Amino acid sequence: MAQVTGSARSAELAARAERVIPGGVNSPVRAFGSVGGTPRFIVSGRGAFVTDADGAHYIDLVASWGPALLGHAEPSVVAAVKEAAARGLGFGASAPIEAELAEEIISRVPGIERLRLVSTGTEATMSAIRLARGATGRPLIVKFAGHYHGHSDGLLAAAGSGLATLALPGSAGVTPETAGQTLVLPYNDTVALHAAFAEHGDRIAAVITEAAAANMGVVPPRPGFTRELIETAHRHGALVIMDEVLTGFRAGPGGFWGIECAGLPAHIAPDLFTFGKVIGGGLPLAALGGRAEIMELLAPLGPVYQAGTLSGNPVAAAAGLATLRGADAAAYERLLLASQGISVLVGTALAQAGVPHRIQRAGTLFSVLFGDFPEAPRGYDEVLGQETWRHRAFFHSMLEQGVSLPPSAFEAWFVTAAHNGDVVAQIAGALPAAARAAAAAERPVGV
Ligand code: PLP
């Protein structure tokens, strides 16, 4: 692994991009807003590595924010994409591969009978919400603070912890009327859940939850919480939407629900699931699925409209299918080994440098919380207390040593099945200096 020598070309590219693209990026986290410095422009990736425009190689722990489960440019995925693309990029008519991909996903997750392919996770959750409202005839949605479900208006409402607060908009441009249709509850809090249903139960269409929260760092559900959530919602005639866009086929072979449902009676199950990321293998593809009686309320069979010019695109479907087929037991074994190996090494290095921290896990997903957390945090209010300035120092030290981490303290780390023992050993080599940088970091004035 080469030491990184500079980022002049990335800086030039960033300046050029800023002249034509707001903030120079097409998704905000790429701008390095919370860590500062020059975002690296990536020109290629292979296996566990990416290469930037200055020619520096990095071990990548972003993995395209999840889709690159098998590693970058995995030969079987690239071959499937080339083969599909050579036959045409899309037809606006059904292609055989769409049902093949749907069958593959359905076979992996208990309780899904029908699946609709869309292009992004945002579209999947937005459509699932419309479907839940259409199915129940009710207006309100419950979400949990700190859970991210994409950027559709009603789901950006994240403010207002406490009991069943009618949410404030989480972004300019979201009307109070739209935000007011979303109840935001503290995660892992059954008291708040019961109170919300006691007050609004007959108006709640659905509860949407990340299968394990992973967009505020990783915060898994407390034992029994998801079951309680499903039983409470169902008792009040509301649906449960399990958002597995991030965790699906990554936290484990059947997503995080695949881990959670083991040992539960079959009737305690979500009504709808959403997927993205891994099921597109790096191309734009996502899905919503669930029981036939609900899913068949979608057009053209039912009254809930949902459509997309690029939905089920055959090239994206080929990338997703090849990724899922490559995600066999051996791949999950490699993924788990890498994730456990790296998280233990990070914890050891931080402990040796005297940096207060906590490693958070959900299946093969993990994240690092900087700060004193004697107990595992349950929700958003607690993780907001982390020492983000230590993450910033840690991040930059790792980057300079050729390891690219997610540029925010509130993100999960994404390993791939290509992070083999050699790669893990190289990460181990970079950790002590990064841990010392985190130890030496000073709290900025006013934070
Ligand atoms: N749901 C979850 C749990 C996510 O993590 C994300 C994205 O990170 C989304 C939905 C939105 O997906 P997309 O970015 O593809 O719109």
CSV table of C-alpha atoms and ligand atoms in Angstrom, one decimal:
chain,number,residue,atom,x,y,z
A,1,MET,CA,0.0,0.0,0.0
A,2,ALA,CA,1.5,3.3,-1.2
A,3,GLN,CA,1.6,6.3,1.1
A,4,VAL,CA,-0.6,8.9,-0.3
A,5,THR,CA,1.5,11.8,-1.7
A,6,GLY,CA,-0.9,14.5,-2.6
A,7,SER,CA,-4.3,15.4,-3.9
A,8,ALA,CA,-3.6,18.2,-6.3
A,9,ARG,CA,-5.5,16.6,-9.2
A,10,SER,CA,-8.5,15.9,-7.0
A,11,ALA,CA,-8.5,19.5,-5.8
A,12,GLU,CA,-8.5,20.7,-9.5
A,13,LEU,CA,-11.4,18.4,-10.3
A,14,ALA,CA,-13.3,19.5,-7.2
A,15,ALA,CA,-12.9,23.2,-8.3
A,16,ARG,CA,-14.1,22.3,-11.7
A,17,ALA,CA,-17.1,20.3,-10.4
A,18,GLU,CA,-18.0,23.2,-8.1
A,19,ARG,CA,-18.5,25.4,-11.1
A,20,VAL,CA,-21.2,23.2,-12.5
A,21,ILE,CA,-22.6,21.0,-9.7
A,22,PRO,CA,-23.9,22.4,-6.4
A,23,GLY,CA,-21.1,21.9,-3.9
A,24,GLY,CA,-19.2,19.9,-6.6
A,25,VAL,CA,-21.0,16.7,-5.6
A,26,ASN,CA,-24.2,14.8,-6.5
A,27,SER,CA,-24.8,13.5,-3.0
A,28,PRO,CA,-23.8,15.7,0.0
A,29,VAL,CA,-21.6,13.3,2.1
A,30,ARG,CA,-19.1,13.1,-0.8
A,31,ALA,CA,-18.1,16.7,-0.1
A,32,PHE,CA,-16.2,15.8,3.0
A,33,GLY,CA,-18.3,18.5,4.9
A,34,SER,CA,-17.8,16.9,8.3
A,35,VAL,CA,-14.1,15.9,8.0
A,36,GLY,CA,-12.8,18.8,5.9
A,37,GLY,CA,-10.1,18.6,3.3
A,38,THR,CA,-10.2,17.6,-0.4
A,39,PRO,CA,-12.6,14.9,-1.4
A,40,ARG,CA,-10.7,12.3,-3.5
A,41,PHE,CA,-12.0,11.9,-7.1
A,42,ILE,CA,-12.0,8.2,-7.8
A,43,VAL,CA,-11.1,6.9,-11.2
A,44,SER,CA,-11.2,3.2,-10.7
A,45,GLY,CA,-11.6,0.4,-8.2
A,46,ARG,CA,-10.7,-3.3,-8.1
A,47,GLY,CA,-11.4,-5.7,-5.2
A,48,ALA,CA,-10.8,-3.9,-1.9
A,49,PHE,CA,-9.0,-1.0,-3.5
A,50,VAL,CA,-9.9,2.3,-5.2
A,51,THR,CA,-7.5,4.6,-7.1
A,52,ASP,CA,-7.9,8.4,-7.1
A,53,ALA,CA,-7.2,10.9,-9.8
A,54,ASP,CA,-3.7,11.6,-8.4
A,55,GLY,CA,-2.8,7.9,-8.9
A,56,ALA,CA,-3.0,7.0,-5.1
A,57,HIS,CA,-4.4,3.6,-4.1
A,58,TYR,CA,-6.6,3.3,-1.1
A,59,ILE,CA,-8.1,0.4,0.8
A,60,ASP,CA,-11.7,1.2,0.5
A,61,LEU,CA,-14.1,0.9,3.4
A,62,VAL,CA,-16.9,2.8,1.8
A,63,ALA,CA,-17.7,0.2,-0.9
A,64,SER,CA,-19.9,2.6,-2.8
A,65,TRP,CA,-21.8,3.0,0.5
A,66,GLY,CA,-22.7,-0.6,0.4
A,67,PRO,CA,-23.4,-2.0,-3.0
A,68,ALA,CA,-19.9,-3.4,-3.7
A,69,LEU,CA,-20.4,-6.4,-1.5
A,70,LEU,CA,-18.0,-8.6,-3.5
A,71,GLY,CA,-15.5,-5.8,-4.0
A,72,HIS,CA,-15.0,-3.4,-6.9
A,73,ALA,CA,-15.2,-4.6,-10.5
A,74,GLU,CA,-15.7,-8.1,-9.5
A,75,PRO,CA,-15.1,-10.0,-12.7
A,76,SER,CA,-18.4,-12.0,-12.7
A,77,VAL,CA,-20.4,-8.8,-12.2
A,78,VAL,CA,-18.5,-6.9,-14.8
A,79,ALA,CA,-19.0,-9.8,-17.3
A,80,ALA,CA,-22.7,-9.9,-16.6
A,81,VAL,CA,-23.0,-6.2,-17.1
A,82,LYS,CA,-21.0,-6.2,-20.4
A,83,GLU,CA,-23.1,-9.1,-21.7
A,84,ALA,CA,-26.4,-7.4,-20.8
A,85,ALA,CA,-25.2,-4.0,-22.2
A,86,ALA,CA,-24.2,-5.5,-25.5
A,87,ARG,CA,-27.8,-6.6,-25.9
A,88,GLY,CA,-29.2,-3.1,-25.3
A,89,LEU,CA,-29.3,-0.7,-22.4
A,90,GLY,CA,-33.1,-0.9,-21.8
A,91,PHE,CA,-36.3,-1.3,-23.7
A,92,GLY,CA,-39.1,0.1,-21.7
A,93,ALA,CA,-40.7,-3.3,-21.9
A,94,SER,CA,-40.3,-6.3,-19.6
A,95,ALA,CA,-37.0,-8.2,-19.9
A,96,PRO,CA,-36.6,-11.9,-18.7
A,97,ILE,CA,-34.0,-10.9,-16.1
A,98,GLU,CA,-36.4,-8.9,-14.0
A,99,ALA,CA,-38.3,-11.9,-12.8
A,100,GLU,CA,-35.0,-13.8,-12.3
A,101,LEU,CA,-33.8,-11.1,-10.0
A,102,ALA,CA,-37.1,-10.9,-8.2
A,103,GLU,CA,-37.0,-14.7,-7.7
A,104,GLU,CA,-33.5,-14.6,-6.3
A,105,ILE,CA,-34.5,-11.9,-3.7
A,106,ILE,CA,-37.7,-13.6,-2.8
A,107,SER,CA,-35.9,-16.9,-2.2
A,108,ARG,CA,-33.7,-15.2,0.3
A,109,VAL,CA,-36.2,-13.4,2.5
A,110,PRO,CA,-39.0,-15.2,4.3
A,111,GLY,CA,-42.4,-13.5,3.9
A,112,ILE,CA,-41.9,-11.8,0.5
A,113,GLU,CA,-44.3,-13.0,-2.2
A,114,ARG,CA,-44.2,-10.2,-4.7
A,115,LEU,CA,-41.5,-7.7,-5.5
A,116,ARG,CA,-41.5,-4.4,-7.6
A,117,LEU,CA,-38.2,-3.2,-8.9
A,118,VAL,CA,-37.4,0.5,-8.8
A,119,SER,CA,-34.2,2.6,-9.3
A,120,THR,CA,-33.2,4.0,-5.9
A,121,GLY,CA,-33.8,3.3,-2.2
A,122,THR,CA,-35.6,6.6,-1.9
A,123,GLU,CA,-38.0,5.5,-4.5
A,124,ALA,CA,-38.5,2.1,-2.8
A,125,THR,CA,-39.4,3.7,0.6
A,126,MET,CA,-41.5,6.4,-0.9
A,127,SER,CA,-43.5,3.8,-2.9
A,128,ALA,CA,-43.8,1.6,0.2
A,129,ILE,CA,-45.2,4.5,2.2
A,130,ARG,CA,-47.8,5.3,-0.6
A,131,LEU,CA,-48.7,1.6,-0.7
A,132,ALA,CA,-49.2,1.4,3.1
A,133,ARG,CA,-51.4,4.5,3.0
A,134,GLY,CA,-53.3,3.0,0.1
A,135,ALA,CA,-53.7,-0.3,1.8
A,136,THR,CA,-54.9,1.1,5.1
A,137,GLY,CA,-56.6,4.3,4.1
A,138,ARG,CA,-54.8,6.0,6.9
A,139,PRO,CA,-52.5,9.1,6.8
A,140,LEU,CA,-49.8,8.9,9.4
A,141,ILE,CA,-46.4,7.3,9.2
A,142,VAL,CA,-44.1,6.5,12.2
A,143,LYS,CA,-40.4,6.7,11.8
A,144,PHE,CA,-37.5,6.7,14.3
A,145,ALA,CA,-35.2,9.5,15.0
A,146,GLY,CA,-31.8,9.0,13.4
A,147,HIS,CA,-33.2,6.5,10.8
A,148,TYR,CA,-32.6,7.4,7.2
A,149,HIS,CA,-35.0,6.2,4.5
A,150,GLY,CA,-33.9,8.4,1.6
A,151,HIS,CA,-34.8,11.9,0.8
A,152,SER,CA,-38.5,11.9,0.0
A,153,ASP,CA,-40.3,14.8,1.8
A,154,GLY,CA,-42.2,12.9,4.5
A,155,LEU,CA,-39.2,10.8,5.5
A,156,LEU,CA,-36.8,13.7,5.9
A,157,ALA,CA,-38.7,14.6,9.0
A,158,ALA,CA,-36.3,13.5,11.8
A,159,ALA,CA,-36.7,16.3,14.3
A,160,GLY,CA,-38.6,16.1,17.5
A,161,SER,CA,-37.6,13.4,19.9
A,162,GLY,CA,-39.9,12.6,22.7
A,163,LEU,CA,-43.3,11.1,22.6
A,164,ALA,CA,-45.0,11.2,19.3
A,165,THR,CA,-43.9,14.7,18.4
A,166,LEU,CA,-45.5,15.8,15.2
A,167,ALA,CA,-42.3,16.3,13.3
A,168,LEU,CA,-40.8,19.5,12.0
A,169,PRO,CA,-39.4,19.5,8.5
A,170,GLY,CA,-35.9,18.1,8.4
A,171,SER,CA,-35.0,20.1,5.3
A,172,ALA,CA,-35.9,23.4,3.7
A,173,GLY,CA,-38.5,22.8,1.1
A,174,VAL,CA,-40.5,20.3,3.1
A,175,THR,CA,-43.8,21.8,4.1
A,176,PRO,CA,-45.0,21.6,7.7
A,177,GLU,CA,-48.1,19.9,6.4
A,178,THR,CA,-46.1,17.1,4.9
A,179,ALA,CA,-43.8,16.8,7.9
A,180,GLY,CA,-46.8,16.8,10.1
A,181,GLN,CA,-47.9,13.4,8.6
A,182,THR,CA,-44.8,11.8,10.1
A,183,LEU,CA,-44.5,10.9,13.8
A,184,VAL,CA,-40.8,10.7,14.9
A,185,LEU,CA,-40.2,8.5,17.9
A,186,PRO,CA,-37.0,7.7,19.8
A,187,TYR,CA,-35.6,4.3,18.6
A,188,ASN,CA,-35.6,1.3,20.9
A,189,ASP,CA,-38.2,2.9,23.1
A,190,THR,CA,-41.3,0.8,23.6
A,191,VAL,CA,-42.9,3.3,26.0
A,192,ALA,CA,-42.8,6.0,23.3
A,193,LEU,CA,-44.1,3.4,20.7
A,194,HIS,CA,-47.1,2.5,22.9
A,195,ALA,CA,-47.9,6.1,23.7
A,196,ALA,CA,-47.9,7.0,20.0
A,197,PHE,CA,-50.2,4.2,19.1
A,198,ALA,CA,-52.4,4.9,22.1
A,199,GLU,CA,-52.9,8.5,20.9
A,200,HIS,CA,-52.9,8.1,17.1
A,201,GLY,CA,-53.3,4.3,16.5
A,202,ASP,CA,-56.3,4.4,14.2
A,203,ARG,CA,-54.6,7.0,12.0
A,204,ILE,CA,-51.2,5.3,11.6
A,205,ALA,CA,-50.7,3.6,8.2
A,206,ALA,CA,-47.3,2.2,8.9
A,207,VAL,CA,-44.2,2.2,11.0
A,208,ILE,CA,-41.0,2.3,8.9
A,209,THR,CA,-37.8,1.2,10.5
A,210,GLU,CA,-34.3,0.4,9.4
A,211,ALA,CA,-33.9,-3.3,10.1
A,212,ALA,CA,-30.9,-2.2,12.2
A,213,ALA,CA,-30.2,1.5,12.3
A,214,ALA,CA,-27.0,2.2,10.4
A,215,ASN,CA,-27.3,5.8,9.4
A,216,MET,CA,-26.4,7.2,12.8
A,217,GLY,CA,-23.6,4.8,13.2
A,218,VAL,CA,-24.7,1.3,13.8
A,219,VAL,CA,-27.4,1.0,16.5
A,220,PRO,CA,-29.1,-2.4,16.4
A,221,PRO,CA,-32.5,-2.9,17.8
A,222,ARG,CA,-32.6,-4.0,21.5
A,223,PRO,CA,-33.6,-7.7,21.9
A,224,GLY,CA,-37.3,-7.9,21.5
A,225,PHE,CA,-37.8,-4.3,20.2
A,226,THR,CA,-38.6,-5.2,16.6
A,227,ARG,CA,-41.0,-7.9,17.7
A,228,GLU,CA,-42.8,-5.5,20.0
A,229,LEU,CA,-42.9,-3.0,17.2
A,230,ILE,CA,-44.5,-5.4,14.8
A,231,GLU,CA,-47.0,-6.7,17.4
A,232,THR,CA,-48.0,-3.2,18.4
A,233,ALA,CA,-48.5,-2.0,14.9
A,234,HIS,CA,-50.5,-5.0,13.9
A,235,ARG,CA,-52.7,-4.8,16.9
A,236,HIS,CA,-53.7,-1.3,15.7
A,237,GLY,CA,-54.1,-2.3,12.1
A,238,ALA,CA,-51.0,-0.6,10.9
A,239,LEU,CA,-48.3,-2.1,8.6
A,240,VAL,CA,-44.6,-2.4,9.2
A,241,ILE,CA,-42.1,-1.5,6.6
A,242,MET,CA,-38.7,-3.0,7.2
A,243,ASP,CA,-36.1,-0.9,5.4
A,244,GLU,CA,-33.3,-3.2,4.4
A,245,VAL,CA,-31.8,-0.8,1.7
A,246,LEU,CA,-28.5,-0.7,3.6
A,247,THR,CA,-28.6,-3.9,5.7
A,248,GLY,CA,-30.2,-6.1,3.0
A,249,PHE,CA,-27.9,-9.0,1.9
A,250,ARG,CA,-25.1,-7.2,3.7
A,251,ALA,CA,-25.7,-7.6,7.4
A,252,GLY,CA,-26.1,-11.2,6.6
A,253,PRO,CA,-27.4,-13.5,3.7
A,254,GLY,CA,-31.0,-12.6,4.5
A,255,GLY,CA,-30.3,-9.1,5.6
A,256,PHE,CA,-30.7,-8.1,9.3
A,257,TRP,CA,-34.2,-9.4,9.4
A,258,GLY,CA,-32.8,-12.7,8.3
A,259,ILE,CA,-30.9,-12.7,11.6
A,260,GLU,CA,-33.7,-11.2,13.7
A,261,CYS,CA,-36.5,-13.5,12.5
A,262,ALA,CA,-34.7,-16.7,13.5
A,263,GLY,CA,-36.7,-18.2,16.4
A,264,LEU,CA,-39.8,-15.9,15.9
A,265,PRO,CA,-43.1,-17.3,14.9
A,266,ALA,CA,-43.8,-16.8,11.2
A,267,HIS,CA,-46.8,-14.5,11.8
A,268,ILE,CA,-44.5,-11.9,13.5
A,269,ALA,CA,-43.2,-10.4,10.3
A,270,PRO,CA,-43.0,-7.1,8.6
A,271,ASP,CA,-45.6,-6.4,5.9
A,272,LEU,CA,-43.3,-4.7,3.4
A,273,PHE,CA,-39.6,-4.7,2.8
A,274,THR,CA,-37.4,-2.2,0.9
A,275,PHE,CA,-34.0,-3.1,-0.6
A,276,GLY,CA,-31.4,-1.2,-2.6
A,277,LYS,CA,-27.6,-1.0,-2.7
A,278,VAL,CA,-26.4,-4.7,-2.9
A,279,ILE,CA,-29.4,-5.8,-5.1
A,280,GLY,CA,-28.1,-3.4,-7.9
A,281,GLY,CA,-24.5,-4.4,-7.4
A,282,GLY,CA,-23.4,-0.8,-7.9
A,283,LEU,CA,-25.9,0.2,-10.6
A,284,PRO,CA,-29.2,2.0,-9.8
A,285,LEU,CA,-31.7,-0.6,-8.7
A,286,ALA,CA,-33.8,-1.0,-5.6
A,287,ALA,CA,-37.1,-2.8,-4.7
A,288,LEU,CA,-40.1,-3.0,-2.5
A,289,GLY,CA,-41.6,-6.3,-1.7
A,290,GLY,CA,-44.1,-8.1,0.6
A,291,ARG,CA,-47.2,-10.2,0.8
A,292,ALA,CA,-49.1,-10.7,-2.4
A,293,GLU,CA,-52.4,-9.2,-1.0
A,294,ILE,CA,-50.7,-5.9,-0.3
A,295,MET,CA,-48.2,-5.8,-3.2
A,296,GLU,CA,-51.1,-6.5,-5.7
A,297,LEU,CA,-52.6,-3.2,-4.7
A,298,LEU,CA,-50.0,-1.6,-6.9
A,299,ALA,CA,-50.8,-0.6,-10.5
A,300,PRO,CA,-51.6,-2.2,-12.9
A,301,LEU,CA,-53.5,-4.6,-10.6
A,302,GLY,CA,-54.6,-2.2,-8.0
A,303,PRO,CA,-55.3,1.5,-7.2
A,304,VAL,CA,-51.9,2.5,-5.9
A,305,TYR,CA,-49.9,4.1,-8.7
A,306,GLN,CA,-46.2,3.5,-9.0
A,307,ALA,CA,-44.1,3.5,-12.2
A,308,GLY,CA,-40.6,4.2,-13.6
A,309,THR,CA,-39.0,4.6,-17.1
A,310,LEU,CA,-35.9,2.8,-15.9
A,311,SER,CA,-37.5,0.4,-13.3
A,312,GLY,CA,-36.0,-3.0,-13.6
A,313,ASN,CA,-33.4,-1.9,-16.1
A,314,PRO,CA,-31.8,-5.0,-17.6
A,315,VAL,CA,-28.2,-3.9,-17.2
A,316,ALA,CA,-28.7,-2.9,-13.5
A,317,ALA,CA,-30.7,-6.2,-13.0
A,318,ALA,CA,-27.7,-8.1,-14.4
A,319,ALA,CA,-25.3,-6.4,-12.0
A,320,GLY,CA,-27.6,-7.2,-9.1
A,321,LEU,CA,-28.2,-10.8,-10.0
A,322,ALA,CA,-24.5,-11.5,-10.5
A,323,THR,CA,-23.8,-9.8,-7.2
A,324,LEU,CA,-26.4,-11.9,-5.3
A,325,ARG,CA,-25.3,-15.1,-7.0
A,326,GLY,CA,-21.7,-14.3,-6.0
A,327,ALA,CA,-22.9,-13.7,-2.4
A,328,ASP,CA,-22.7,-17.3,-1.4
A,329,ALA,CA,-21.9,-18.8,2.0
A,330,ALA,CA,-18.1,-18.5,1.3
A,331,ALA,CA,-18.5,-14.8,0.4
A,332,TYR,CA,-20.4,-14.1,3.7
A,333,GLU,CA,-17.8,-16.0,5.6
A,334,ARG,CA,-15.1,-13.7,4.1
A,335,LEU,CA,-17.2,-10.7,4.8
A,336,LEU,CA,-17.7,-11.7,8.4
A,337,LEU,CA,-14.0,-12.5,8.9
A,338,ALA,CA,-13.0,-9.2,7.5
A,339,SER,CA,-15.6,-7.2,9.5
A,340,GLN,CA,-14.7,-8.9,12.7
A,341,GLY,CA,-11.0,-8.7,12.1
A,342,ILE,CA,-11.1,-5.0,11.2
A,343,SER,CA,-13.4,-4.0,14.1
A,344,VAL,CA,-11.4,-5.8,16.7
A,345,LEU,CA,-8.1,-4.2,15.4
A,346,VAL,CA,-9.7,-0.7,15.4
A,347,GLY,CA,-10.9,-1.3,19.0
A,348,THR,CA,-7.5,-2.5,20.1
A,349,ALA,CA,-5.6,0.4,18.5
A,350,LEU,CA,-8.0,3.0,20.0
A,351,ALA,CA,-7.8,1.3,23.4
A,352,GLN,CA,-4.0,1.3,23.3
A,353,ALA,CA,-3.9,5.0,22.4
A,354,GLY,CA,-6.4,5.7,25.3
A,355,VAL,CA,-9.2,6.9,23.0
A,356,PRO,CA,-12.6,6.5,24.5
A,357,HIS,CA,-14.8,4.7,21.9
A,358,ARG,CA,-17.3,2.0,21.4
A,359,ILE,CA,-17.6,-0.5,18.5
A,360,GLN,CA,-21.2,-1.0,17.4
A,361,ARG,CA,-22.2,-4.1,15.5
A,362,ALA,CA,-25.1,-5.5,13.5
A,363,GLY,CA,-24.3,-8.7,11.7
A,364,THR,CA,-21.3,-7.9,9.4
A,365,LEU,CA,-21.9,-4.2,9.8
A,366,PHE,CA,-20.0,-2.1,12.3
A,367,SER,CA,-19.2,1.4,13.1
A,368,VAL,CA,-17.0,3.2,15.6
A,369,LEU,CA,-18.4,5.7,18.1
A,370,PHE,CA,-15.8,8.1,19.5
A,371,GLY,CA,-16.4,9.1,23.1
A,372,ASP,CA,-17.3,7.7,26.4
A,373,PHE,CA,-20.3,5.3,26.0
A,374,PRO,CA,-20.3,3.0,29.1
A,375,GLU,CA,-23.5,1.5,27.7
A,376,ALA,CA,-24.6,0.7,24.2
A,377,PRO,CA,-26.5,3.7,22.9
A,378,ARG,CA,-30.2,3.1,22.1
A,379,GLY,CA,-30.9,6.0,19.9
A,380,TYR,CA,-30.1,9.2,18.1
A,381,ASP,CA,-29.9,11.6,21.1
A,382,GLU,CA,-27.2,9.4,22.6
A,383,VAL,CA,-25.0,9.0,19.5
A,384,LEU,CA,-25.2,12.7,18.8
A,385,GLY,CA,-23.0,13.1,21.8
A,386,GLN,CA,-20.0,11.6,20.1
A,387,GLU,CA,-16.6,13.2,19.8
A,388,THR,CA,-16.7,13.8,16.1
A,389,TRP,CA,-13.4,15.8,16.1
A,390,ARG,CA,-11.6,12.6,17.1
A,391,HIS,CA,-13.1,10.9,14.1
A,392,ARG,CA,-11.9,13.7,11.9
A,393,ALA,CA,-8.3,13.3,13.0
A,394,PHE,CA,-8.5,9.5,12.7
A,395,PHE,CA,-10.1,9.7,9.3
A,396,HIS,CA,-7.4,11.9,7.9
A,397,SER,CA,-4.5,9.9,9.3
A,398,MET,CA,-6.0,6.7,7.8
A,399,LEU,CA,-6.5,8.5,4.4
A,400,GLU,CA,-2.9,9.7,4.4
A,401,GLN,CA,-1.8,6.2,5.1
A,402,GLY,CA,-4.0,4.9,2.2
A,403,VAL,CA,-7.2,3.7,3.9
A,404,SER,CA,-10.4,5.4,2.8
A,405,LEU,CA,-13.0,5.5,5.6
A,406,PRO,CA,-16.5,6.8,5.4
A,407,PRO,CA,-16.1,10.6,5.7
A,408,SER,CA,-18.5,11.0,8.6
A,409,ALA,CA,-18.6,9.7,12.2
A,410,PHE,CA,-22.2,8.7,11.7
A,411,GLU,CA,-21.7,6.1,9.0
A,412,ALA,CA,-21.2,2.4,9.1
A,413,TRP,CA,-17.9,1.0,7.7
A,414,PHE,CA,-18.4,-1.1,4.6
A,415,VAL,CA,-16.2,-4.1,4.1
A,416,THR,CA,-16.3,-6.4,1.1
A,417,ALA,CA,-15.7,-10.1,0.5
A,418,ALA,CA,-12.5,-8.9,-1.2
A,419,HIS,CA,-11.0,-7.6,2.1
A,420,ASN,CA,-8.7,-10.6,2.6
A,421,GLY,CA,-6.2,-11.2,5.3
A,422,ASP,CA,-3.5,-9.3,3.5
A,423,VAL,CA,-5.8,-6.2,3.2
A,424,VAL,CA,-6.7,-6.5,6.9
A,425,ALA,CA,-3.0,-6.7,7.8
A,426,GLN,CA,-2.4,-3.5,5.9
A,427,ILE,CA,-5.2,-1.8,7.7
A,428,ALA,CA,-3.7,-3.0,11.0
A,429,GLY,CA,-0.5,-1.3,10.0
A,430,ALA,CA,-2.2,2.1,9.6
A,431,LEU,CA,-4.3,2.0,12.8
A,432,PRO,CA,-1.8,2.9,15.6
A,433,ALA,CA,-0.8,6.2,14.0
A,434,ALA,CA,-4.5,7.0,13.3
A,435,ALA,CA,-5.4,6.1,16.9
A,436,ARG,CA,-2.7,8.4,18.2
A,437,ALA,CA,-4.0,11.2,16.0
A,438,ALA,CA,-7.5,10.7,17.5
A,439,ALA,CA,-6.0,10.7,21.0
A,440,ALA,CA,-4.2,14.0,20.3
A,441,ALA,CA,-7.2,15.7,18.7
A,442,GLU,CA,-8.6,18.6,20.6
A,443,ARG,CA,-12.2,19.5,21.1
A,444,PRO,CA,-12.8,22.6,18.9
A,445,VAL,CA,-13.9,25.7,20.8
A,446,GLY,CA,-17.6,25.9,21.2
A,447,VAL,CA,-18.3,22.2,20.6
B,1,PLP,N1,-32.9,3.5,3.3
B,1,PLP,C1,-31.8,3.3,3.9
B,1,PLP,C2,-31.8,2.5,5.2
B,1,PLP,C3,-30.6,3.9,3.4
B,1,PLP,O1,-29.4,3.7,4.1
B,1,PLP,C4,-30.7,4.7,2.2
B,1,PLP,C5,-29.4,5.3,1.7
B,1,PLP,O2,-28.4,5.3,2.3
B,1,PLP,C6,-31.9,4.8,1.6
B,1,PLP,C7,-33.0,4.3,2.1
B,1,PLP,C8,-32.0,5.6,0.3
B,1,PLP,O3,-31.4,5.0,-0.7
B,1,PLP,P1,-30.9,5.8,-2.0
B,1,PLP,O4,-29.7,6.5,-1.6
B,1,PLP,O5,-30.6,4.7,-3.0
B,1,PLP,O6,-32.0,6.6,-2.5
